Coordinates of C-alpha atoms in Angstrom, one line a residue:
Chain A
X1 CA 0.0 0.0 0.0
X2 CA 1.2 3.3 -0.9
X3 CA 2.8 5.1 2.0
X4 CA 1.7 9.2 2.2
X5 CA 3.3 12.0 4.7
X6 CA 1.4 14.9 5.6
X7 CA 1.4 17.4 5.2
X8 CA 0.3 17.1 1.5
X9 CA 2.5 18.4 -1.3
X10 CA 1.0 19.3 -4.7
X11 CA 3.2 16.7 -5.9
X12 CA 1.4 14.5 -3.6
X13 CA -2.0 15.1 -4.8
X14 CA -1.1 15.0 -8.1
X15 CA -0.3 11.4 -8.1
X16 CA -3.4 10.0 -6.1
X17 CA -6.0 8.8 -8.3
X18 CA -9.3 7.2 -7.0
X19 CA -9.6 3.8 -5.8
X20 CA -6.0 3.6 -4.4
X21 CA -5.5 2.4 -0.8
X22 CA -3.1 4.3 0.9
X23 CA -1.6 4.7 4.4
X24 CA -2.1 8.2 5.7
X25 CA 1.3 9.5 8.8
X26 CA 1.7 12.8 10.0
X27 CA -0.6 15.7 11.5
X28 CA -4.4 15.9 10.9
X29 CA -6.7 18.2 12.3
X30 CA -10.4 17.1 13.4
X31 CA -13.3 19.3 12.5
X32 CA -17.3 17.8 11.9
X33 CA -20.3 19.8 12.3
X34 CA -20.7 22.4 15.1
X35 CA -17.0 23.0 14.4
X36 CA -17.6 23.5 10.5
X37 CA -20.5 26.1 11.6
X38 CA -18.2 27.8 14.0
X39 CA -14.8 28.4 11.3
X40 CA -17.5 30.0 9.0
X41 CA -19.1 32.1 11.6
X42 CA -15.1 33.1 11.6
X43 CA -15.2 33.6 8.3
X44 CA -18.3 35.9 7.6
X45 CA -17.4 37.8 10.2
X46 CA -14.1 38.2 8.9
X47 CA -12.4 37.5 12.1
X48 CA -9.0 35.7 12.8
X49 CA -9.4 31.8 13.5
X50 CA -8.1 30.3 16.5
X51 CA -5.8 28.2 14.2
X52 CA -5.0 28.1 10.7
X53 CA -6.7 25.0 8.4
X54 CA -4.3 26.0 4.9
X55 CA -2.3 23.3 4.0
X56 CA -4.1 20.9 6.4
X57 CA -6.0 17.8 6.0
X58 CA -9.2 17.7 8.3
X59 CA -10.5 14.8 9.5
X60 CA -14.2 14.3 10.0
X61 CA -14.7 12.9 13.4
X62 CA -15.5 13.3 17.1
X63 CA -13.5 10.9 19.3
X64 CA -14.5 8.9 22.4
X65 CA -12.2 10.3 25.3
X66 CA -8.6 8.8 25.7
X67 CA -8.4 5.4 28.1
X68 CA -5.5 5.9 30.5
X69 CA -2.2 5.4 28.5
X70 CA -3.8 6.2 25.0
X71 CA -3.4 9.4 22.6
X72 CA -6.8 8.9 22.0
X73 CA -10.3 7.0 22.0
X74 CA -11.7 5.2 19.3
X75 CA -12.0 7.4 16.3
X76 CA -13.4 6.8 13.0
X77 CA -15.0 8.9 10.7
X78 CA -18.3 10.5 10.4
X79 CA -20.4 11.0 7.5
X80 CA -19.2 13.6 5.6
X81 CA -22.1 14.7 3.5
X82 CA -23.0 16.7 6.7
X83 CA -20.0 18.8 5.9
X84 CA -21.3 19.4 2.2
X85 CA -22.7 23.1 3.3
X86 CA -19.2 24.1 4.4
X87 CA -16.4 22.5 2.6
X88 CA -16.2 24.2 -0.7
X89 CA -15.6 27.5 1.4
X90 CA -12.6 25.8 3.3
X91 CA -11.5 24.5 0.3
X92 CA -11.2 27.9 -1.2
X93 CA -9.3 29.2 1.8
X94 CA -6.6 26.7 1.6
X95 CA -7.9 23.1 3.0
X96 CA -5.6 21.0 0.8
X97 CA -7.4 17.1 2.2
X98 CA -10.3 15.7 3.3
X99 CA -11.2 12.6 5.2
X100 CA -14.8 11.1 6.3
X101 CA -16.8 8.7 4.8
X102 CA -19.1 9.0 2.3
X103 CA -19.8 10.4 -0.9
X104 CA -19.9 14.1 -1.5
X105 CA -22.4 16.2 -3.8
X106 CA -21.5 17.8 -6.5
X107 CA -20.2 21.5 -5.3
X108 CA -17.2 19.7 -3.2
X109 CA -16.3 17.3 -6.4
X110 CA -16.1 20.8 -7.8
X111 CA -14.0 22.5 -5.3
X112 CA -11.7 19.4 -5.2
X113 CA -10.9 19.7 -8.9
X114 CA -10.6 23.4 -8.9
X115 CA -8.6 24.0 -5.8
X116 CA -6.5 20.8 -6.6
X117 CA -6.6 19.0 -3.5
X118 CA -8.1 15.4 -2.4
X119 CA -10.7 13.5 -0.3
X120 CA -10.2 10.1 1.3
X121 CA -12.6 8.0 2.4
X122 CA -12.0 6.2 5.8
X123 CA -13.8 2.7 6.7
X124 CA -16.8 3.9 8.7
X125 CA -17.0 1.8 12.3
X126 CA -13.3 1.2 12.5
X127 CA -13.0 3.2 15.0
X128 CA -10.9 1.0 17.5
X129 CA -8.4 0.9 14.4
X130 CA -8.1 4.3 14.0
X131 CA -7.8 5.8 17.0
X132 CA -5.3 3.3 17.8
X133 CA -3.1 4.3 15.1
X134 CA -3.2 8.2 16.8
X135 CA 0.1 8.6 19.0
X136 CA -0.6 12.3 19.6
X137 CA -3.2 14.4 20.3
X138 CA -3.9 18.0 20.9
X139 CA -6.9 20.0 21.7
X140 CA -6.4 23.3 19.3
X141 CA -9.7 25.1 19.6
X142 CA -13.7 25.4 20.7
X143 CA -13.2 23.4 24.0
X144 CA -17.2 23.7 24.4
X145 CA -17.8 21.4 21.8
X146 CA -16.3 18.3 23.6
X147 CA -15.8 15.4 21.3
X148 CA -16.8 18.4 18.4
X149 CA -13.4 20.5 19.2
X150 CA -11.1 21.0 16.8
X151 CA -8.0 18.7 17.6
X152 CA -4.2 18.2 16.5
X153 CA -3.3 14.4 15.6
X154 CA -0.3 12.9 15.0
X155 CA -1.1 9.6 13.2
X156 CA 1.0 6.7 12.2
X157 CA -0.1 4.0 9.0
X158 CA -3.8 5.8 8.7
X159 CA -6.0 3.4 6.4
X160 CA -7.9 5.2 3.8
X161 CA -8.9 4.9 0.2
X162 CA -8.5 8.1 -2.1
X163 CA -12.1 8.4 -2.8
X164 CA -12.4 12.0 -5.5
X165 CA -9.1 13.0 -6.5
X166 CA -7.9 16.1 -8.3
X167 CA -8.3 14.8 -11.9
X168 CA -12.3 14.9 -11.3
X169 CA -12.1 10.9 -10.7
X170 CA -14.5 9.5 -8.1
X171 CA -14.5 5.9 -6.7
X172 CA -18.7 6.5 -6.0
Chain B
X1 CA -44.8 -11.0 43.5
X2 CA -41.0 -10.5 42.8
X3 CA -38.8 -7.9 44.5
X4 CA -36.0 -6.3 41.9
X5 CA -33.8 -4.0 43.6
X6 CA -33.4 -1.0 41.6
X7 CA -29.6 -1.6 42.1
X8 CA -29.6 -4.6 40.4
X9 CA -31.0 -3.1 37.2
X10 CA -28.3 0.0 37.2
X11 CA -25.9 -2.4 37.6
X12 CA -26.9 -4.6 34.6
X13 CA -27.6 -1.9 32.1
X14 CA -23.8 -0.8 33.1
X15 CA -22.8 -4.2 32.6
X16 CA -24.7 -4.1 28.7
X17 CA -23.5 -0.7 27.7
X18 CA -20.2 -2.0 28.3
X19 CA -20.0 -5.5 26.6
X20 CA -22.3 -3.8 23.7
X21 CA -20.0 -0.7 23.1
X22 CA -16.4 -3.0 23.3
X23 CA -17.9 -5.8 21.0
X24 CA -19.7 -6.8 17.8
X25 CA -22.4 -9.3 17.9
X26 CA -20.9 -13.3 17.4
X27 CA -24.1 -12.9 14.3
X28 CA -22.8 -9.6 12.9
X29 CA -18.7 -10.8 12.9
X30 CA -20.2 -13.9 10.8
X31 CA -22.5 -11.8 8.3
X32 CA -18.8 -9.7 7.7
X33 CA -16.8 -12.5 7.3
X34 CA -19.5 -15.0 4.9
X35 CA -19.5 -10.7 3.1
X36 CA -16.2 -10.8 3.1
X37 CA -15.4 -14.4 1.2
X38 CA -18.1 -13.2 -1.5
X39 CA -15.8 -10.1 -3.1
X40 CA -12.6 -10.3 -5.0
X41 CA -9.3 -10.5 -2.7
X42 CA -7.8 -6.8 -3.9
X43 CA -11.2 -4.9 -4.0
X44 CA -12.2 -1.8 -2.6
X45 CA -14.8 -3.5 -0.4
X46 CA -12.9 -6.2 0.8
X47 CA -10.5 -4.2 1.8
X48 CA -13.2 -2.2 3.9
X49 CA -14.4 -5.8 5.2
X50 CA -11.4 -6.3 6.0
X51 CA -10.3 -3.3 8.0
X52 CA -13.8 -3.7 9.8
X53 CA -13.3 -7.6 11.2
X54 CA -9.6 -6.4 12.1
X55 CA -10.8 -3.7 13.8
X56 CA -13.0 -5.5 15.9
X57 CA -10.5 -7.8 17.2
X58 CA -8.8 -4.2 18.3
X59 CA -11.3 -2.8 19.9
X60 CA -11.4 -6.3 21.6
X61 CA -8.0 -6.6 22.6
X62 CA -7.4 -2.8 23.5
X63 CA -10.3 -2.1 25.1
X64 CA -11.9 0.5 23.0
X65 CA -14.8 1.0 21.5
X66 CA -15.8 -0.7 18.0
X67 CA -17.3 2.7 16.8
X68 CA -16.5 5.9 17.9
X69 CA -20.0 6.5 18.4
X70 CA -21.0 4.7 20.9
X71 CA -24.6 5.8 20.0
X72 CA -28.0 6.9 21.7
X73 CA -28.6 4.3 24.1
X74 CA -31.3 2.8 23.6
X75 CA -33.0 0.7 26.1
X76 CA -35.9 -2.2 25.6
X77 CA -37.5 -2.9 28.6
X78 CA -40.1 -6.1 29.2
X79 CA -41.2 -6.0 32.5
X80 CA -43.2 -9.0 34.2
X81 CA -46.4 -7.7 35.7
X82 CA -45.7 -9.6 39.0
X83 CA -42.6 -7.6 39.7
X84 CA -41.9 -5.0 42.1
X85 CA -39.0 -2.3 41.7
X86 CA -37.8 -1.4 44.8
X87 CA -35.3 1.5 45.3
X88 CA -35.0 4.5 42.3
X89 CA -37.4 5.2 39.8
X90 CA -36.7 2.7 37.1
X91 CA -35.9 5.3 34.2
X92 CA -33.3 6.8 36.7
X93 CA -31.9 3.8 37.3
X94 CA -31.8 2.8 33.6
X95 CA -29.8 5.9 33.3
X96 CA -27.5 5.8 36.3
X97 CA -26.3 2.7 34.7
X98 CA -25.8 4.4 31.1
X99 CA -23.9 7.2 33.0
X100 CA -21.8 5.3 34.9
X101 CA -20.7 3.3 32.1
X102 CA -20.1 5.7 29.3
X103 CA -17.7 7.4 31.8
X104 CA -16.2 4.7 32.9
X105 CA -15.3 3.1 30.0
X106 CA -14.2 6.1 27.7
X107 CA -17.2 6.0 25.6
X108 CA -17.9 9.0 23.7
X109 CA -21.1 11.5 25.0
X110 CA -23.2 12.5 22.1
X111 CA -26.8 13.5 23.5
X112 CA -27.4 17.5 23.2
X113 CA -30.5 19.6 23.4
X114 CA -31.5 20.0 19.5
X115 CA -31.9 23.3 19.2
X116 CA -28.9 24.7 21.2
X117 CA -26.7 21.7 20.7
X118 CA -25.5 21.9 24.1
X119 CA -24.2 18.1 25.3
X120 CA -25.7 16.9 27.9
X121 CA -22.1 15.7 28.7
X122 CA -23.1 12.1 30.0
X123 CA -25.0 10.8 27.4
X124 CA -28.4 10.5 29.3
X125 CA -31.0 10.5 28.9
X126 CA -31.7 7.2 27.4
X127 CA -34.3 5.9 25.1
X128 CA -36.0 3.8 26.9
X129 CA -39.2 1.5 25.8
X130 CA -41.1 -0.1 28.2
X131 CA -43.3 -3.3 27.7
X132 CA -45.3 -5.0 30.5
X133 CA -45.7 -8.4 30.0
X134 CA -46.6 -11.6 31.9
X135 CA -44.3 -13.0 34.7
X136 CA -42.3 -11.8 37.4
X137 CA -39.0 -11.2 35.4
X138 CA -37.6 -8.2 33.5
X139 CA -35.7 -8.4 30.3
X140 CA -33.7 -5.5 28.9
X141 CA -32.1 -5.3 26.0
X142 CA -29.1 -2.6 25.0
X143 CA -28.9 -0.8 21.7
X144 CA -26.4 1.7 20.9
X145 CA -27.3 3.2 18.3
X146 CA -25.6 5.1 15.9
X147 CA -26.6 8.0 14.1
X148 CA -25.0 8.2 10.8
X149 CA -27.3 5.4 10.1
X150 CA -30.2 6.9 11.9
X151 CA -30.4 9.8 10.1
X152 CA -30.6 7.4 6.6
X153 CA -34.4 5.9 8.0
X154 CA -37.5 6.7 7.0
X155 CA -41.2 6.5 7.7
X156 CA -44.0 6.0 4.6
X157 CA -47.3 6.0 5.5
X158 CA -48.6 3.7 2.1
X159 CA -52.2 3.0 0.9
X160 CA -53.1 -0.7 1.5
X161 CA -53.5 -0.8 -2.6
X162 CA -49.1 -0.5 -2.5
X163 CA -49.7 -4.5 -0.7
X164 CA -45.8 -6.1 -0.4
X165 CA -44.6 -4.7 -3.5
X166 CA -45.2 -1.0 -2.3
X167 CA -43.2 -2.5 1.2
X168 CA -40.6 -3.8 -0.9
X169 CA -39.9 -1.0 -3.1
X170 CA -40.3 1.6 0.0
X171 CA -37.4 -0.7 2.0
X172 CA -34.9 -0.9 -1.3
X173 CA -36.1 2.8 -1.8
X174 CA -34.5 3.6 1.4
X175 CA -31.2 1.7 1.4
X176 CA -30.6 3.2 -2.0
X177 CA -31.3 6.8 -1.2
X178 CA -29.5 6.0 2.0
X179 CA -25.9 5.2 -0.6
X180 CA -22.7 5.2 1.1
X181 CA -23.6 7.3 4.1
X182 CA -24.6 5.2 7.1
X183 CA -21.8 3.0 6.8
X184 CA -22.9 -0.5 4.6
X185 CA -23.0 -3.5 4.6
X186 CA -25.9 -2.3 6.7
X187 CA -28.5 -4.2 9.1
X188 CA -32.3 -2.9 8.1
X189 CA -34.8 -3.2 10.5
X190 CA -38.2 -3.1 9.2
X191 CA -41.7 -2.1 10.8
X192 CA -44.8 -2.9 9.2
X193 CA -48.4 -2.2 10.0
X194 CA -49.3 -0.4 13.4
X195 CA -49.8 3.0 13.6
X196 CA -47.4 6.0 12.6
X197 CA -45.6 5.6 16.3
X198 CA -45.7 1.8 16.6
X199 CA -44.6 0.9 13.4
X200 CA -41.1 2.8 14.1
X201 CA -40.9 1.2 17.3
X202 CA -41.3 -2.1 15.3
X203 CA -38.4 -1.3 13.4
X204 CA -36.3 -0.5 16.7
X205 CA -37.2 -3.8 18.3
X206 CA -36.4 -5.7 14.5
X207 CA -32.8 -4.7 15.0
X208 CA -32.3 -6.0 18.5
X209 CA -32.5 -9.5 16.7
X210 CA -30.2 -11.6 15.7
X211 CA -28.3 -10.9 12.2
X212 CA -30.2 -13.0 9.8
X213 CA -32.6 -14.4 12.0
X214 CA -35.6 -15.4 10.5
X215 CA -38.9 -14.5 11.1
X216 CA -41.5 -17.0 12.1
X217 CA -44.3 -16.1 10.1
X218 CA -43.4 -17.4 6.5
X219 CA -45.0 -14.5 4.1
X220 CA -43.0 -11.5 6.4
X221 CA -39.8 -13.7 6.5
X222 CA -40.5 -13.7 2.4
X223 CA -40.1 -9.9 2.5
X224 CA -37.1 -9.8 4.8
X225 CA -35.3 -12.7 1.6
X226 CA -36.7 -10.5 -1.5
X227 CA -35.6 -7.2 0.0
X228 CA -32.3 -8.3 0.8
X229 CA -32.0 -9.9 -2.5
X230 CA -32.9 -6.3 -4.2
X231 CA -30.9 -4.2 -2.0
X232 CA -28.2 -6.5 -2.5
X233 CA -28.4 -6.3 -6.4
X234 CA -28.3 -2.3 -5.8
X235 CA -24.1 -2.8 -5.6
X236 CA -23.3 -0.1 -3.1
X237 CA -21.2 -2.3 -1.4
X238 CA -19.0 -1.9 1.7
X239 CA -18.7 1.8 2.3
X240 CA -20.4 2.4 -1.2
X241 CA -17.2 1.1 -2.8
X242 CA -19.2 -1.1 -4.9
X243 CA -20.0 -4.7 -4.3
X244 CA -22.3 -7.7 -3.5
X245 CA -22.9 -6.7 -0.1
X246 CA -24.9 -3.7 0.4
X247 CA -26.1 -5.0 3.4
X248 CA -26.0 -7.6 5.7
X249 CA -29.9 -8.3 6.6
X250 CA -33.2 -7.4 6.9
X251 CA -35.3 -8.0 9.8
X252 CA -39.0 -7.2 10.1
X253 CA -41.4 -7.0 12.6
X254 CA -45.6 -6.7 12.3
X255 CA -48.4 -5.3 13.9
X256 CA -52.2 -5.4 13.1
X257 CA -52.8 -1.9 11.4
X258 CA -56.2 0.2 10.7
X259 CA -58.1 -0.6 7.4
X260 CA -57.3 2.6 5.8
X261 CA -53.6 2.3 6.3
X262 CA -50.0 0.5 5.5
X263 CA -47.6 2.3 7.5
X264 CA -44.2 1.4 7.0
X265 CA -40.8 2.5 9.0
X266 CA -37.3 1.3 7.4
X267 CA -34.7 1.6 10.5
X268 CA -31.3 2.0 9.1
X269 CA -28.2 -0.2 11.2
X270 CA -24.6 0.5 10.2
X271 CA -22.8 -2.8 10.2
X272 CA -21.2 -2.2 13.9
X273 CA -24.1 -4.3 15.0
X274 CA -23.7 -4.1 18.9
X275 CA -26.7 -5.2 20.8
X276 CA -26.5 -6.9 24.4
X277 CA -29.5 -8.7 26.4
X278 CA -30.3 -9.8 30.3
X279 CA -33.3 -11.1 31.7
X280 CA -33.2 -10.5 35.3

């Protein structure tokens, strides 16, 4: 399985193509719904964010609390359809990757093609798996929100497919 | 008459939430592996199947949960006639346990008001459905239930001229509409007849059973077969990557309904099929 660091590269995104399994490492940061609602109340306010998404690769998800001795809970991905409404708007600001589970409609295949960057689908309900495979994790902003906040992982050997790629390919 | 100690019931709801959050049903791990021999070796959804059965066997051996969202907890109560609680109030015990538990063992709180979205921050309350029945013994059953798939179920209230085929083509209606999002292979529990609030509960109660259990009435365990069979030839597959497993089963329970009516609920299960039982 092909082997990816984050953060991505244009190179990088360039040379994943839909339907390839790949093995995600390196920093993610978590955002699902309230948090989506609250960077875009940032936005149309036009007010500084608590933390900066550009370059980033968000993962959809709201973790169960770490067990003593663990980075983090279990952690798989939510639906990302929810996150429709929001994610052309981050794409255009910078978001480079995506990962949930899902298909998308039609305005993020879009914004994936035109702001060249990527969205990989995670198995849904593997969530032991995955939070297993995160070795660090930070909260970064909107405490309030609990398992909602925004979060800094460090993960090692992520499993994910590439689901819409750059070129406009889809595995849906 | 029989004495339960209220004590006794918090104690066994904490003991369900637990066993059901940490681990898959023995019937659910069998539906994913017999899903699992049917798709080529280097496809898309085997290799979701895959990372699924692996991942239960981690959440087994690390003590975590199998899903993230350890779900609304939802709570099916039989209670004998002949017994007496003694102690709390039974919902309050019901959710002492469910407290207790999802603290206790890391699972994740998602209950919030709906309109403010404020967490309740212990994920009470519960859903709990209460049933008196004959005997002096009380049987609970433990659901967490997830909500990706939740949101994917629907309600039809059909004419009695739609007959099975209008059931059939509402259930395969659903799961299709429903596409990758609430994680397939999924589990579909099915209410028919009733009234508009029964025949959801119907559903419910369909997915507390057994992952392709049959049901005993021949013409309604026809309707579970044939909707499978159709959903299945949809090819949504594991996590909508395409395949031959859409999803894993459909269960359906009935109820006598009024003469004017056919209503119909389709209750959507992801394929982390957790469900625990205890008769006390």
């Amino acid at each position: 399985m092909k082997k990816i660091t984050l953060p991505l590269t244009e190179e990088i995104i360039e040379s994943l193509h839909a339907g390839e399994s790949v093995l995600l490492s390196g920093p993610l940061l978590t955002a699902r719904d309230c948090a989506h609602k609250r960077i875009c109340e940032f936005l149309d306010r036009n007010e500084p964010l608590p933390f900066s998404f550009a370059g980033e690769t968000i993962y959809y998800a709201g973790p169960c609390p770490a067990p003593p001795g663990k980075a983090c809970g279990s952690c798989g991905p939510t639906t990302s359809a929810r996150m429709d409404s929001f994610a052309p708007r981050l794409l255009r600001c910078g978001l480079k990757g995506m990962i949930g589970k899902g298909e998308r409609d039609e305005s993020v295949c879009d914004a994936i093609r035109q702001t060249h960057a990527v969205y990989f689908a995670a198995i849904g309900g593997a969530g032991a798996l995955y939070g297993n495979a995160i070795r660090k994790s930070e909260l970064v902003a909107f405490p309030d929100l609990l398992s909602e906040a925004v979060y800094r992982f460090e993960v090692v050997d992520f499993p994910c497919i590439v689901a819409i790629d750059c070129h406009g390919d889809s595995i849906y | 008459m029989r004495i339960i100690p209220s004590e006794k019931i918090e104690n066994a709801v904490y003991e369900l939430a637990k066993n059901a959050c940490l681990h898959l049903t023995p019937a659910c791990i069998h539906a994913l592996q017999t899903a699992k021999a049917q798709e080529a070796p280097d496809s898309a959804a085997a290799f979701a199947l895959d990372t699924l059965l692996k991942n239960a066997q981690t959440a087994a051996d690390e003590n975590m949960a199998v899903c993230q969202d350890t779900g609304y907890a939802v709570v099916l109560a039989e209670i004998g006639q002949d017994v007496h609680i003694e102690g709390k109030f039974f919902n309050d015990a019901i959710c002492d346990g469910v407290r207790n538990a999802y603290r206790d063992f890391y699972f994740r709180k998602s209950i919030c008001d709906p309109l403010t979205r404020v967490n309740t921050a212990d994920n009470t309350p519960a859903a709990i459905h209460t049933e008196l029945v004959s005997g002096d013994q009380i049987r609970l059953t433990f659901l967490p239930k997830g909500f990706g798939s939740e949101n994917m179920s629907r309600l039809y209230m059909l004419t009695p001229a739609k007959g099975v085929n209008g059931i059939l083509d509402s259930i395969v209606e659903t799961v299709r509409l429903a596409g990758s999002k609430p994680c397939p292979p999924v589990y579909v529990g099915v209410g028919i007849g009733g009234t508009f609030d029964t025949c959801a509960f119907l559903a419910k109660k369909a997915l507390t059973r057994d992952v392709g259990s049959r049901h005993p009435r021949a013409d309604v365990a026809d309707i579970e077969t044939k909707a499978l069979e159709r959903i299945n030839a949809l090819h949504i597959g594991a996590q909508g990557f395409g395949g031959n497993t859409t999803a894993l089963a459909v269960a359906c329970e009935i109820a006598p309904t009024h003469i004017a009516g056919l209503p119909l609920a389709v209750n959507i299960q992801c394929h982390c099929v957790r469900c625990e039982k205890i008769t006390l």
